[in-house]
Amino acid sequence: MLGWARPYQRRLLAGDVSAGVIVAMMMVPQAMAYAMVAGLPPVVGLYASIVPPLLYALFGTSMTQSVGPMAIISLMTASSLAPLAVPGSALYGVLAAQLALMSGGLLLLCAVARVGFLANFFSRPVMSGFTLGSALLIAWGQLAALLGTGAPHALPIVPMVSSFAGLSVHPASAAFGILSALALLWARRSLASLLRRAGLAPGAASIGARLAPMLVVVVASAVVALAPGLAAGVATIGAVPAGLPTLNLATASSYWSALLQPALLIGFMIFLISMSSAQALAQAGGRAGDEPAPAPVKPAANLELLGLGVANIGSALSGGLPVTGSMSRGAVNHAAGANTPLASIISAALLALALVAPTGYLALVPMPTLAATIIVAVLGMLELETLRTALRYDRSDALALAGTAGGVLVAGVEAGVVIGVLLSMGTLIWRASRPHIAVLGRIAGSEHFRNVERYPGGTAPSVLLLRVDAFLFFGNIDAVSARIDDELAARPGLRHLVLVLSAVNAIDTSALFGLADINRQLAARGVLLHLAEVKGPVMDRLKAVKLLESISGNVYLSTANAWDALTKA
Amino acid sequence: MLGWARPYQRRLLAGDVSAGVIVAMMMVPQAMAYAMVAGLPPVVGLYASIVPPLLYALFGTSMTQSVGPMAIISLMTASSLAPLAVPGSALYGVLAAQLALMSGGLLLLCAVARVGFLANFFSRPVMSGFTLGSALLIAWGQLAALLGTGAPHALPIVPMVSSFAGLSVHPASAAFGILSALALLWARRSLASLLRRAGLAPGAASIGARLAPMLVVVVASAVVALAPGLAAGVATIGAVPAGLPTLNLATASSYWSALLQPALLIGFMIFLISMSSAQALAQAGGRAGDEPAPAPVKPAANLELLGLGVANIGSALSGGLPVTGSMSRGAVNHAAGANTPLASIISAALLALALVAPTGYLALVPMPTLAATIIVAVLGMLELETLRTALRYDRSDALALAGTAGGVLVAGVEAGVVIGVLLSMGTLIWRASRPHIAVLGRIAGSEHFRNVERYPGGTAPSVLLLRVDAFLFFGNIDAVSARIDDELAARPGLRHLVLVLSAVNAIDTSALFGLADINRQLAARGVLLHLAEVKGPVMDRLKAVKLLESISGNVYLSTANAWDALTKA
């Protein structure tokens, strides 16, 4: 906690200040837009951009992470609350904060239970597919606001498509929306190089280009203010209450159990998204002009859980919504010079100032423009490199990616998380169920035994040495048993089977029972089962359940011992 | 299909006939009781004991499996249908058959997709915990019928406990129920040894004891018939319509989507329960007095999916409920002499005969007695050996077992399946995230390289050989990366890192990106990354994505080649 603050060096300050200012400018339209994705008033997004980053600065792990509202988490919030309350109602706001509270509480529980390894429940292709599906769903969901059709929020995609039938486009709104989108797309493609040619340093130019959403929002609001005739009938954000968030302790007591499953899924995705953002930032390495950086600090999963848990509870208590670390803001923060979490503290302070100052100008921001910033931002999340690589490299991973993306689009974002976990685990179980098993032979004139497929080695008709190169568990013990059956069928003279466990780090309870079954079946066929090179920790456990006494053969320290004893016998 | 029928030898007939008769006698009370657990009229259980075993005999894999209604699957059926229809209503019966149809269809789909490896989604401790929780839930659910309190069916356990408050026990019903239960418990404990002492062969005695439920049901029905005064107010089964099941094509078209998730979970459990029963039967080995058996045929998962899929569709078309292979009936079938599926065909034919004959006598079976047979049967499913072993052997497996059992009891049997999958996968991911990684050293005067912790071997300050003993995937690539960081921190003079991939059977897409990250980070610190002993199939894939060209170092055929080239350089 605050490990960075004690030895704070003044040379870091300039970078932290400039990053704080730039992220704050990026955050204003983004926070309002992502509150809109969640079905909440824009000011709620601003509230969630003040307290959570402050708390994450105190408790989190990443130096340059930017915690706040994030598109996918907002989508999940909307999809969880849709069956429970009407967007815009007081209950809806209470439930959004309650969801942040519960997600935060679950993340804290996970931190205490030290189950950070849960981040490994999603493979990279599945995460990529989940992001792809969610981004399309978010973009699609904002089309109505972009075109001013006033279609209801409806998820997932099938009812959403049908909800468009019979709606008519509002021309002025569509003009605002489409022009804003075109401006943003142009800025993404060309603004950085234009700024470079105008004389800015490459780093500054690319940061400048990231402020395009702020600029577009300001220009569009100015048009509304100066030419109200042009903007007739265009929805705007409307009055944003001035003042800092106040302490929110409201909860709807009859909704705890209905929110439990959404809170679990949202908490899980908050963790995954923030971890992958923190990892990317740790790997980003030094910026041009920096002194050589020390080895990057890799994010510690359990500490990250703690920081995110506290940040979400803070968001709930200040009337916000579930938050997480955002890759796009984190990257800007890093690129703009952030050295420590002081940058986040500065940007939170600036957002607080913006709320204390008169907020009347925010009321003029046209909704179609905000929708355009969301659509362009999530289209930027579409990362196709993983899909391209997986297609060439491993079809099953490409299938898992497509299955997760399709699951999100067809069954919704919550079902998509479950589908993603199942597909990650499915590919894992499928691969793990084919462990590498080698028949060993003796290298002539030595004590060494190697895979006979790669080194010609001595074997004996009555003794078979099998080495399994995987820990033994419920998913591969049947494969080991089947391989033994095959070897036995091919070796009628076999009397001794030696399992060489030099690469077996662990044997789970299922595999323990499996070994006992293998022992029994071998005995029924007149073959003795021996073990060799059992590792210390594995040996200790096997002794506790007396497996070593119950097997028909012996336990040998080394393969050579087993070989000598059994071939001479 | 019918592979056993062509070479059918007459010497197998006696065993098949006696097993067919005995299983039929065991099946009558069991089928009616498990229909009751599912909230269906008893006759539905009898229907589901005719067509499904016939179809399984044609399409299934196990020689002695007994397919029909089963306690846990009936519990899942009841829990799935409870929110959709009132037990006893026509809609409820239609939905039960529709659930069997959908589960069967999904099982067939899985057979076609050849995804039999899905059986590996449950570890043995989790399966044991699931059975434990379900058995307690079933026993608890039958208490009301046993005591005649008339409490409503309510699952899971929390509402069930509260539903008992304020209900009063019906003395005559309780007398029937408790006496039946005591008789059954006594029979389980002592009948087999009593029959042995009376001169029966041990095998015959234990089979005789398994017919106790039939005997108790007959005696209780006789009491109802002969002394109606004693049985006043005791609920009985009531009229069972005579006649064979007719073709049922009724479905409730608005319920397809509501039944999809239950059908998935039930289909999954049908498969798991039947596979573990078939595996146990395959391992059961020879009976006393048999000729030496050939090597047992291990159940082929994809064929088992086919047999179960067809059996469940058959159950639906004959107006039944979801069915699976039952361990307890399978064991009796095997012990009673069944050699081939002909035994199942005979018992199905006998049940059909029983339905064609007058069925008036079935009407008198008292419900408390049927409840007693269920309670005693499921208490027999409580297998504590796995828990005992896991407690001594591996706490995390014991925890997974207890967590699954608790999940079933608190959150219900459907949530229990999901919790079980997550706990199985959690223990797997946790173990897999700690792969075995060895630093290799050269055995003096040879071309061999071994783990330096076990064999003193030559090393060099500028070259590090690391062998990873696991396939590389999303769950362990971060651990590999962290280990490399540790080794680098301990070896300031390092210039070359060689990853020896001799035990790496596969590298998934996530690990591929992870290797690219490792390469980049090593390069930033002035260390070259080399690969050695890459397996053929792995090499082919890596070539497809040009990883081998992008790494900073070289690819060596053998560790010795790498060592020679790098230490001489």
PDB file of N, CA and C in Angstrom, chain A residues 117 120-121 123-125 279 283 298 389 393-394 397 424 426 428-431 436 448 450 454 473-475 478 481 485 505 507-510 512-513 517 521 533 535 541, chain B residues 117 120 123-125 279 283 298 385 389 393-394 397 424 426 428-431 436 448 450 454 473-475 478 481 485 505 507-510 513 517 521 533 535 541:
ATOM      1  N   PHE A 117      -5.555 -17.567  -9.024  1.00  0.00           N
ATOM      2  CA  PHE A 117      -5.365 -18.466 -10.162  1.00  0.00           C
ATOM      3  C   PHE A 117      -6.646 -18.601 -10.995  1.00  0.00           C
ATOM      4  N   ASN A 120      -7.007 -17.887 -14.680  1.00  0.00           N
ATOM      5  CA  ASN A 120      -6.661 -18.853 -15.730  1.00  0.00           C
ATOM      6  C   ASN A 120      -7.859 -19.631 -16.255  1.00  0.00           C
ATOM      7  N   PHE A 121      -9.078 -19.239 -15.878  1.00  0.00           N
ATOM      8  CA  PHE A 121     -10.248 -19.941 -16.396  1.00  0.00           C
ATOM      9  C   PHE A 121     -10.597 -19.530 -17.823  1.00  0.00           C
ATOM     10  N   SER A 123      -9.041 -18.779 -21.645  1.00  0.00           N
ATOM     11  CA  SER A 123      -7.874 -18.766 -22.522  1.00  0.00           C
ATOM     12  C   SER A 123      -7.866 -17.459 -23.306  1.00  0.00           C
ATOM     13  N   ARG A 124      -6.734 -17.163 -23.919  1.00  0.00           N
ATOM     14  CA  ARG A 124      -6.642 -15.920 -24.686  1.00  0.00           C
ATOM     15  C   ARG A 124      -7.631 -15.880 -25.851  1.00  0.00           C
ATOM     16  N   PRO A 125      -7.781 -16.969 -26.623  1.00  0.00           N
ATOM     17  CA  PRO A 125      -8.776 -16.910 -27.704  1.00  0.00           C
ATOM     18  C   PRO A 125     -10.194 -16.678 -27.181  1.00  0.00           C
ATOM     19  N   GLN A 279      -1.327  -6.654 -17.164  1.00  0.00           N
ATOM     20  CA  GLN A 279      -0.244  -7.422 -17.780  1.00  0.00           C
ATOM     21  C   GLN A 279       0.301  -6.701 -19.010  1.00  0.00           C
ATOM     22  N   GLN A 283       4.089  -5.209 -19.619  1.00  0.00           N
ATOM     23  CA  GLN A 283       4.911  -5.624 -20.735  1.00  0.00           C
ATOM     24  C   GLN A 283       5.234  -4.476 -21.685  1.00  0.00           C
ATOM     25  N   LYS A 298       5.431  -7.491 -12.453  1.00  0.00           N
ATOM     26  CA  LYS A 298       4.274  -8.216 -12.987  1.00  0.00           C
ATOM     27  C   LYS A 298       3.128  -8.134 -11.986  1.00  0.00           C
ATOM     28  N   THR A 389      -4.285 -15.632 -36.011  1.00  0.00           N
ATOM     29  CA  THR A 389      -3.249 -16.580 -35.596  1.00  0.00           C
ATOM     30  C   THR A 389      -3.866 -17.950 -35.300  1.00  0.00           C
ATOM     31  N   TYR A 393      -3.027 -21.518 -36.696  1.00  0.00           N
ATOM     32  CA  TYR A 393      -2.216 -22.281 -35.755  1.00  0.00           C
ATOM     33  C   TYR A 393      -2.966 -23.448 -35.129  1.00  0.00           C
ATOM     34  N   ASP A 394      -4.215 -23.222 -34.723  1.00  0.00           N
ATOM     35  CA  ASP A 394      -4.919 -24.255 -33.988  1.00  0.00           C
ATOM     36  C   ASP A 394      -6.427 -24.052 -34.136  1.00  0.00           C
ATOM     37  N   ASP A 397      -8.731 -23.734 -31.071  1.00  0.00           N
ATOM     38  CA  ASP A 397      -8.743 -22.437 -30.403  1.00  0.00           C
ATOM     39  C   ASP A 397      -9.559 -21.419 -31.198  1.00  0.00           C
ATOM     40  N   SER A 424     -12.968 -22.784 -22.763  1.00  0.00           N
ATOM     41  CA  SER A 424     -11.569 -22.807 -22.315  1.00  0.00           C
ATOM     42  C   SER A 424     -11.265 -24.162 -21.694  1.00  0.00           C
ATOM     43  N   GLY A 426     -12.937 -26.919 -22.005  1.00  0.00           N
ATOM     44  CA  GLY A 426     -13.093 -28.010 -22.962  1.00  0.00           C
ATOM     45  C   GLY A 426     -11.822 -28.243 -23.760  1.00  0.00           C
ATOM     46  N   LEU A 428      -8.872 -27.398 -22.871  1.00  0.00           N
ATOM     47  CA  LEU A 428      -7.850 -27.868 -21.926  1.00  0.00           C
ATOM     48  C   LEU A 428      -8.003 -29.369 -21.662  1.00  0.00           C
ATOM     49  N   ILE A 429      -9.235 -29.785 -21.313  1.00  0.00           N
ATOM     50  CA  ILE A 429      -9.493 -31.191 -20.971  1.00  0.00           C
ATOM     51  C   ILE A 429      -9.175 -32.070 -22.172  1.00  0.00           C
ATOM     52  N   TRP A 430      -9.506 -31.569 -23.361  1.00  0.00           N
ATOM     53  CA  TRP A 430      -9.286 -32.354 -24.556  1.00  0.00           C
ATOM     54  C   TRP A 430      -7.793 -32.586 -24.767  1.00  0.00           C
ATOM     55  N   ARG A 431      -6.991 -31.509 -24.567  1.00  0.00           N
ATOM     56  CA  ARG A 431      -5.543 -31.674 -24.734  1.00  0.00           C
ATOM     57  C   ARG A 431      -4.954 -32.505 -23.609  1.00  0.00           C
ATOM     58  N   HIS A 436       1.625 -37.231 -22.816  1.00  0.00           N
ATOM     59  CA  HIS A 436       2.760 -37.870 -23.471  1.00  0.00           C
ATOM     60  C   HIS A 436       3.240 -39.033 -22.614  1.00  0.00           C
ATOM     61  N   HIS A 448      21.447 -44.699 -17.860  1.00  0.00           N
ATOM     62  CA  HIS A 448      20.426 -43.785 -18.341  1.00  0.00           C
ATOM     63  C   HIS A 448      19.371 -44.499 -19.171  1.00  0.00           C
ATOM     64  N   ARG A 450      16.071 -43.707 -21.807  1.00  0.00           N
ATOM     65  CA  ARG A 450      15.449 -42.667 -22.624  1.00  0.00           C
ATOM     66  C   ARG A 450      14.341 -43.254 -23.469  1.00  0.00           C
ATOM     67  N   ARG A 454      13.221 -42.210 -29.658  1.00  0.00           N
ATOM     68  CA  ARG A 454      14.184 -41.191 -30.046  1.00  0.00           C
ATOM     69  C   ARG A 454      15.623 -41.656 -29.894  1.00  0.00           C
ATOM     70  N   PHE A 473      -4.213 -36.911 -13.203  1.00  0.00           N
ATOM     71  CA  PHE A 473      -5.440 -36.346 -12.643  1.00  0.00           C
ATOM     72  C   PHE A 473      -6.630 -36.985 -13.340  1.00  0.00           C
ATOM     73  N   PHE A 474      -7.806 -36.564 -12.931  1.00  0.00           N
ATOM     74  CA  PHE A 474      -9.032 -37.226 -13.408  1.00  0.00           C
ATOM     75  C   PHE A 474      -9.161 -37.206 -14.922  1.00  0.00           C
ATOM     76  N   GLY A 475      -8.520 -36.217 -15.571  1.00  0.00           N
ATOM     77  CA  GLY A 475      -8.701 -36.084 -17.012  1.00  0.00           C
ATOM     78  C   GLY A 475      -7.759 -36.930 -17.842  1.00  0.00           C
ATOM     79  N   ASP A 478      -7.469 -42.181 -17.327  1.00  0.00           N
ATOM     80  CA  ASP A 478      -8.066 -43.184 -18.224  1.00  0.00           C
ATOM     81  C   ASP A 478      -7.191 -43.386 -19.465  1.00  0.00           C
ATOM     82  N   SER A 481      -4.377 -45.606 -18.485  1.00  0.00           N
ATOM     83  CA  SER A 481      -4.883 -46.971 -18.372  1.00  0.00           C
ATOM     84  C   SER A 481      -5.065 -47.609 -19.753  1.00  0.00           C
ATOM     85  N   ASP A 485      -3.175 -50.879 -21.483  1.00  0.00           N
ATOM     86  CA  ASP A 485      -3.891 -51.985 -22.143  1.00  0.00           C
ATOM     87  C   ASP A 485      -3.283 -52.287 -23.514  1.00  0.00           C
ATOM     88  N   ASN A 505       4.427 -34.492 -11.022  1.00  0.00           N
ATOM     89  CA  ASN A 505       4.494 -33.593  -9.870  1.00  0.00           C
ATOM     90  C   ASN A 505       3.408 -33.822  -8.873  1.00  0.00           C
ATOM     91  N   ILE A 507      -0.420 -36.307  -8.065  1.00  0.00           N
ATOM     92  CA  ILE A 507      -1.399 -37.335  -8.421  1.00  0.00           C
ATOM     93  C   ILE A 507      -2.647 -36.979  -7.642  1.00  0.00           C
ATOM     94  N   ASP A 508      -3.740 -36.677  -8.320  1.00  0.00           N
ATOM     95  CA  ASP A 508      -4.921 -36.281  -7.574  1.00  0.00           C
ATOM     96  C   ASP A 508      -5.686 -37.513  -7.091  1.00  0.00           C
ATOM     97  N   THR A 509      -6.743 -37.287  -6.328  1.00  0.00           N
ATOM     98  CA  THR A 509      -7.467 -38.404  -5.709  1.00  0.00           C
ATOM     99  C   THR A 509      -8.067 -39.328  -6.764  1.00  0.00           C
ATOM    100  N   SER A 510      -8.582 -38.754  -7.859  1.00  0.00           N
ATOM    101  CA  SER A 510      -9.161 -39.590  -8.911  1.00  0.00           C
ATOM    102  C   SER A 510      -8.092 -40.497  -9.502  1.00  0.00           C
ATOM    103  N   LEU A 512      -5.393 -41.458  -8.066  1.00  0.00           N
ATOM    104  CA  LEU A 512      -5.009 -42.426  -7.037  1.00  0.00           C
ATOM    105  C   LEU A 512      -5.897 -43.665  -7.137  1.00  0.00           C
ATOM    106  N   PHE A 513      -7.215 -43.448  -7.209  1.00  0.00           N
ATOM    107  CA  PHE A 513      -8.135 -44.579  -7.385  1.00  0.00           C
ATOM    108  C   PHE A 513      -7.860 -45.275  -8.721  1.00  0.00           C
ATOM    109  N   ASP A 517      -6.997 -49.180  -9.533  1.00  0.00           N
ATOM    110  CA  ASP A 517      -7.711 -50.000 -10.533  1.00  0.00           C
ATOM    111  C   ASP A 517      -6.726 -50.652 -11.495  1.00  0.00           C
ATOM    112  N   GLN A 521      -6.215 -54.635 -12.215  1.00  0.00           N
ATOM    113  CA  GLN A 521      -6.389 -55.269 -13.518  1.00  0.00           C
ATOM    114  C   GLN A 521      -5.108 -55.941 -14.000  1.00  0.00           C
ATOM    115  N   GLU A 533      11.174 -43.686  -9.322  1.00  0.00           N
ATOM    116  CA  GLU A 533      11.444 -42.243  -9.343  1.00  0.00           C
ATOM    117  C   GLU A 533      10.245 -41.417  -8.896  1.00  0.00           C
ATOM    118  N   LYS A 535       8.499 -38.742  -6.876  1.00  0.00           N
ATOM    119  CA  LYS A 535       9.029 -37.533  -6.248  1.00  0.00           C
ATOM    120  C   LYS A 535       8.673 -37.481  -4.768  1.00  0.00           C
ATOM    121  N   ARG A 541       2.466 -38.339   0.061  1.00  0.00           N
ATOM    122  CA  ARG A 541       1.016 -38.507  -0.002  1.00  0.00           C
ATOM    123  C   ARG A 541       0.628 -39.952  -0.211  1.00  0.00           C
TER     124      ARG A 541
ATOM    125  N   PHE B 117     -15.021 -37.043 -24.533  1.00  0.00           N
ATOM    126  CA  PHE B 117     -14.065 -36.596 -23.519  1.00  0.00           C
ATOM    127  C   PHE B 117     -14.720 -35.682 -22.487  1.00  0.00           C
ATOM    128  N   ASN B 120     -14.800 -36.194 -18.760  1.00  0.00           N
ATOM    129  CA  ASN B 120     -13.704 -35.805 -17.879  1.00  0.00           C
ATOM    130  C   ASN B 120     -13.918 -34.457 -17.215  1.00  0.00           C
ATOM    131  N   SER B 123     -14.369 -34.627 -11.652  1.00  0.00           N
ATOM    132  CA  SER B 123     -13.408 -35.501 -10.995  1.00  0.00           C
ATOM    133  C   SER B 123     -14.161 -36.504 -10.125  1.00  0.00           C
ATOM    134  N   ARG B 124     -13.457 -37.548  -9.701  1.00  0.00           N
ATOM    135  CA  ARG B 124     -14.107 -38.549  -8.877  1.00  0.00           C
ATOM    136  C   ARG B 124     -14.617 -37.982  -7.547  1.00  0.00           C
ATOM    137  N   PRO B 125     -13.831 -37.150  -6.846  1.00  0.00           N
ATOM    138  CA  PRO B 125     -14.370 -36.580  -5.607  1.00  0.00           C
ATOM    139  C   PRO B 125     -15.619 -35.734  -5.852  1.00  0.00           C
ATOM    140  N   GLN B 279     -18.091 -48.388 -16.419  1.00  0.00           N
ATOM    141  CA  GLN B 279     -16.687 -48.625 -16.067  1.00  0.00           C
ATOM    142  C   GLN B 279     -16.572 -49.586 -14.895  1.00  0.00           C
ATOM    143  N   GLN B 283     -14.838 -53.296 -14.846  1.00  0.00           N
ATOM    144  CA  GLN B 283     -13.761 -53.651 -13.925  1.00  0.00           C
ATOM    145  C   GLN B 283     -14.149 -54.752 -12.969  1.00  0.00           C
ATOM    146  N   LYS B 298     -13.583 -52.093 -22.291  1.00  0.00           N
ATOM    147  CA  LYS B 298     -13.787 -50.799 -21.644  1.00  0.00           C
ATOM    148  C   LYS B 298     -14.847 -50.020 -22.420  1.00  0.00           C
ATOM    149  N   GLU B 385     -15.907 -43.782   1.020  1.00  0.00           N
ATOM    150  CA  GLU B 385     -14.495 -44.130   0.873  1.00  0.00           C
ATOM    151  C   GLU B 385     -13.723 -42.999   0.179  1.00  0.00           C
ATOM    152  N   THR B 389     -10.584 -41.164   1.836  1.00  0.00           N
ATOM    153  CA  THR B 389      -9.279 -41.160   1.166  1.00  0.00           C
ATOM    154  C   THR B 389      -8.822 -39.734   0.880  1.00  0.00           C
ATOM    155  N   TYR B 393      -5.527 -37.811   1.828  1.00  0.00           N
ATOM    156  CA  TYR B 393      -4.613 -37.764   0.693  1.00  0.00           C
ATOM    157  C   TYR B 393      -4.442 -36.361   0.127  1.00  0.00           C
ATOM    158  N   ASP B 394      -5.558 -35.635  -0.029  1.00  0.00           N
ATOM    159  CA  ASP B 394      -5.484 -34.350  -0.713  1.00  0.00           C
ATOM    160  C   ASP B 394      -6.656 -33.478  -0.274  1.00  0.00           C
ATOM    161  N   ASP B 397      -9.047 -31.914  -2.830  1.00  0.00           N
ATOM    162  CA  ASP B 397     -10.075 -32.794  -3.382  1.00  0.00           C
ATOM    163  C   ASP B 397     -11.208 -33.016  -2.378  1.00  0.00           C
ATOM    164  N   SER B 424     -14.194 -29.116 -10.152  1.00  0.00           N
ATOM    165  CA  SER B 424     -13.271 -30.031 -10.846  1.00  0.00           C
ATOM    166  C   SER B 424     -12.238 -29.233 -11.617  1.00  0.00           C
ATOM    167  N   GLY B 426     -11.456 -26.081 -11.215  1.00  0.00           N
ATOM    168  CA  GLY B 426     -10.646 -25.257 -10.319  1.00  0.00           C
ATOM    169  C   GLY B 426      -9.451 -26.027  -9.789  1.00  0.00           C
ATOM    170  N   LEU B 428      -8.120 -28.599 -11.120  1.00  0.00           N
ATOM    171  CA  LEU B 428      -7.243 -28.886 -12.268  1.00  0.00           C
ATOM    172  C   LEU B 428      -6.367 -27.686 -12.617  1.00  0.00           C
ATOM    173  N   ILE B 429      -7.013 -26.518 -12.771  1.00  0.00           N
ATOM    174  CA  ILE B 429      -6.286 -25.305 -13.145  1.00  0.00           C
ATOM    175  C   ILE B 429      -5.236 -24.973 -12.089  1.00  0.00           C
ATOM    176  N   TRP B 430      -5.610 -25.184 -10.836  1.00  0.00           N
ATOM    177  CA  TRP B 430      -4.699 -24.854  -9.748  1.00  0.00           C
ATOM    178  C   TRP B 430      -3.448 -25.728  -9.839  1.00  0.00           C
ATOM    179  N   ARG B 431      -3.642 -27.035 -10.098  1.00  0.00           N
ATOM    180  CA  ARG B 431      -2.488 -27.926 -10.204  1.00  0.00           C
ATOM    181  C   ARG B 431      -1.705 -27.652 -11.488  1.00  0.00           C
ATOM    182  N   HIS B 436       6.032 -28.712 -13.799  1.00  0.00           N
ATOM    183  CA  HIS B 436       7.385 -29.088 -13.408  1.00  0.00           C
ATOM    184  C   HIS B 436       8.372 -28.517 -14.426  1.00  0.00           C
ATOM    185  N   HIS B 448      24.202 -36.597 -22.821  1.00  0.00           N
ATOM    186  CA  HIS B 448      22.940 -36.577 -22.085  1.00  0.00           C
ATOM    187  C   HIS B 448      22.858 -35.401 -21.130  1.00  0.00           C
ATOM    188  N   ARG B 450      20.468 -33.913 -17.894  1.00  0.00           N
ATOM    189  CA  ARG B 450      19.468 -34.291 -16.903  1.00  0.00           C
ATOM    190  C   ARG B 450      19.237 -33.151 -15.928  1.00  0.00           C
ATOM    191  N   ARG B 454      18.858 -33.587  -9.572  1.00  0.00           N
ATOM    192  CA  ARG B 454      18.904 -35.018  -9.301  1.00  0.00           C
ATOM    193  C   ARG B 454      20.228 -35.648  -9.748  1.00  0.00           C
ATOM    194  N   PHE B 473      -0.020 -24.239 -22.127  1.00  0.00           N
ATOM    195  CA  PHE B 473      -1.375 -23.749 -22.408  1.00  0.00           C
ATOM    196  C   PHE B 473      -1.651 -22.513 -21.553  1.00  0.00           C
ATOM    197  N   PHE B 474      -2.863 -21.980 -21.724  1.00  0.00           N
ATOM    198  CA  PHE B 474      -3.174 -20.709 -21.068  1.00  0.00           C
ATOM    199  C   PHE B 474      -2.999 -20.753 -19.557  1.00  0.00           C
ATOM    200  N   GLY B 475      -3.118 -21.940 -18.958  1.00  0.00           N
ATOM    201  CA  GLY B 475      -3.067 -22.036 -17.499  1.00  0.00           C
ATOM    202  C   GLY B 475      -1.668 -22.128 -16.928  1.00  0.00           C
ATOM    203  N   ASP B 478       2.039 -18.473 -17.847  1.00  0.00           N
ATOM    204  CA  ASP B 478       2.479 -17.417 -16.933  1.00  0.00           C
ATOM    205  C   ASP B 478       3.453 -17.966 -15.894  1.00  0.00           C
ATOM    206  N   SER B 481       6.781 -18.205 -17.538  1.00  0.00           N
ATOM    207  CA  SER B 481       7.346 -16.869 -17.657  1.00  0.00           C
ATOM    208  C   SER B 481       7.900 -16.398 -16.308  1.00  0.00           C
ATOM    209  N   ASP B 485      11.797 -15.447 -15.196  1.00  0.00           N
ATOM    210  CA  ASP B 485      12.185 -14.216 -14.499  1.00  0.00           C
ATOM    211  C   ASP B 485      13.063 -14.523 -13.297  1.00  0.00           C
ATOM    212  N   ASN B 505       4.004 -31.751 -25.679  1.00  0.00           N
ATOM    213  CA  ASN B 505       3.204 -32.357 -26.740  1.00  0.00           C
ATOM    214  C   ASN B 505       2.426 -31.365 -27.547  1.00  0.00           C
ATOM    215  N   ILE B 507       1.308 -26.877 -27.810  1.00  0.00           N
ATOM    216  CA  ILE B 507       1.389 -25.482 -27.362  1.00  0.00           C
ATOM    217  C   ILE B 507       0.118 -24.833 -27.864  1.00  0.00           C
ATOM    218  N   ASP B 508      -0.725 -24.358 -26.968  1.00  0.00           N
ATOM    219  CA  ASP B 508      -1.972 -23.771 -27.465  1.00  0.00           C
ATOM    220  C   ASP B 508      -1.747 -22.315 -27.894  1.00  0.00           C
ATOM    221  N   THR B 509      -2.798 -21.696 -28.432  1.00  0.00           N
ATOM    222  CA  THR B 509      -2.640 -20.351 -28.983  1.00  0.00           C
ATOM    223  C   THR B 509      -2.236 -19.354 -27.905  1.00  0.00           C
ATOM    224  N   SER B 510      -2.802 -19.491 -26.701  1.00  0.00           N
ATOM    225  CA  SER B 510      -2.440 -18.571 -25.619  1.00  0.00           C
ATOM    226  C   SER B 510      -0.963 -18.695 -25.301  1.00  0.00           C
ATOM    227  N   PHE B 513       1.276 -16.991 -27.920  1.00  0.00           N
ATOM    228  CA  PHE B 513       1.434 -15.561 -27.663  1.00  0.00           C
ATOM    229  C   PHE B 513       2.346 -15.353 -26.456  1.00  0.00           C
ATOM    230  N   ASP B 517       5.775 -13.158 -26.090  1.00  0.00           N
ATOM    231  CA  ASP B 517       6.023 -12.159 -25.042  1.00  0.00           C
ATOM    232  C   ASP B 517       7.352 -12.432 -24.333  1.00  0.00           C
ATOM    233  N   GLN B 521      10.584  -9.952 -24.001  1.00  0.00           N
ATOM    234  CA  GLN B 521      11.139  -9.485 -22.727  1.00  0.00           C
ATOM    235  C   GLN B 521      12.594  -9.907 -22.559  1.00  0.00           C
ATOM    236  N   GLU B 533      14.773 -29.616 -29.228  1.00  0.00           N
ATOM    237  CA  GLU B 533      13.975 -30.844 -29.153  1.00  0.00           C
ATOM    238  C   GLU B 533      12.484 -30.590 -29.330  1.00  0.00           C
ATOM    239  N   LYS B 535       9.047 -31.171 -30.798  1.00  0.00           N
ATOM    240  CA  LYS B 535       8.461 -32.360 -31.430  1.00  0.00           C
ATOM    241  C   LYS B 535       7.905 -32.032 -32.821  1.00  0.00           C
ATOM    242  N   ARG B 541       3.265 -26.771 -36.451  1.00  0.00           N
ATOM    243  CA  ARG B 541       2.380 -25.653 -36.142  1.00  0.00           C
ATOM    244  C   ARG B 541       3.145 -24.360 -35.961  1.00  0.00           C
TER     245      ARG B 541
END
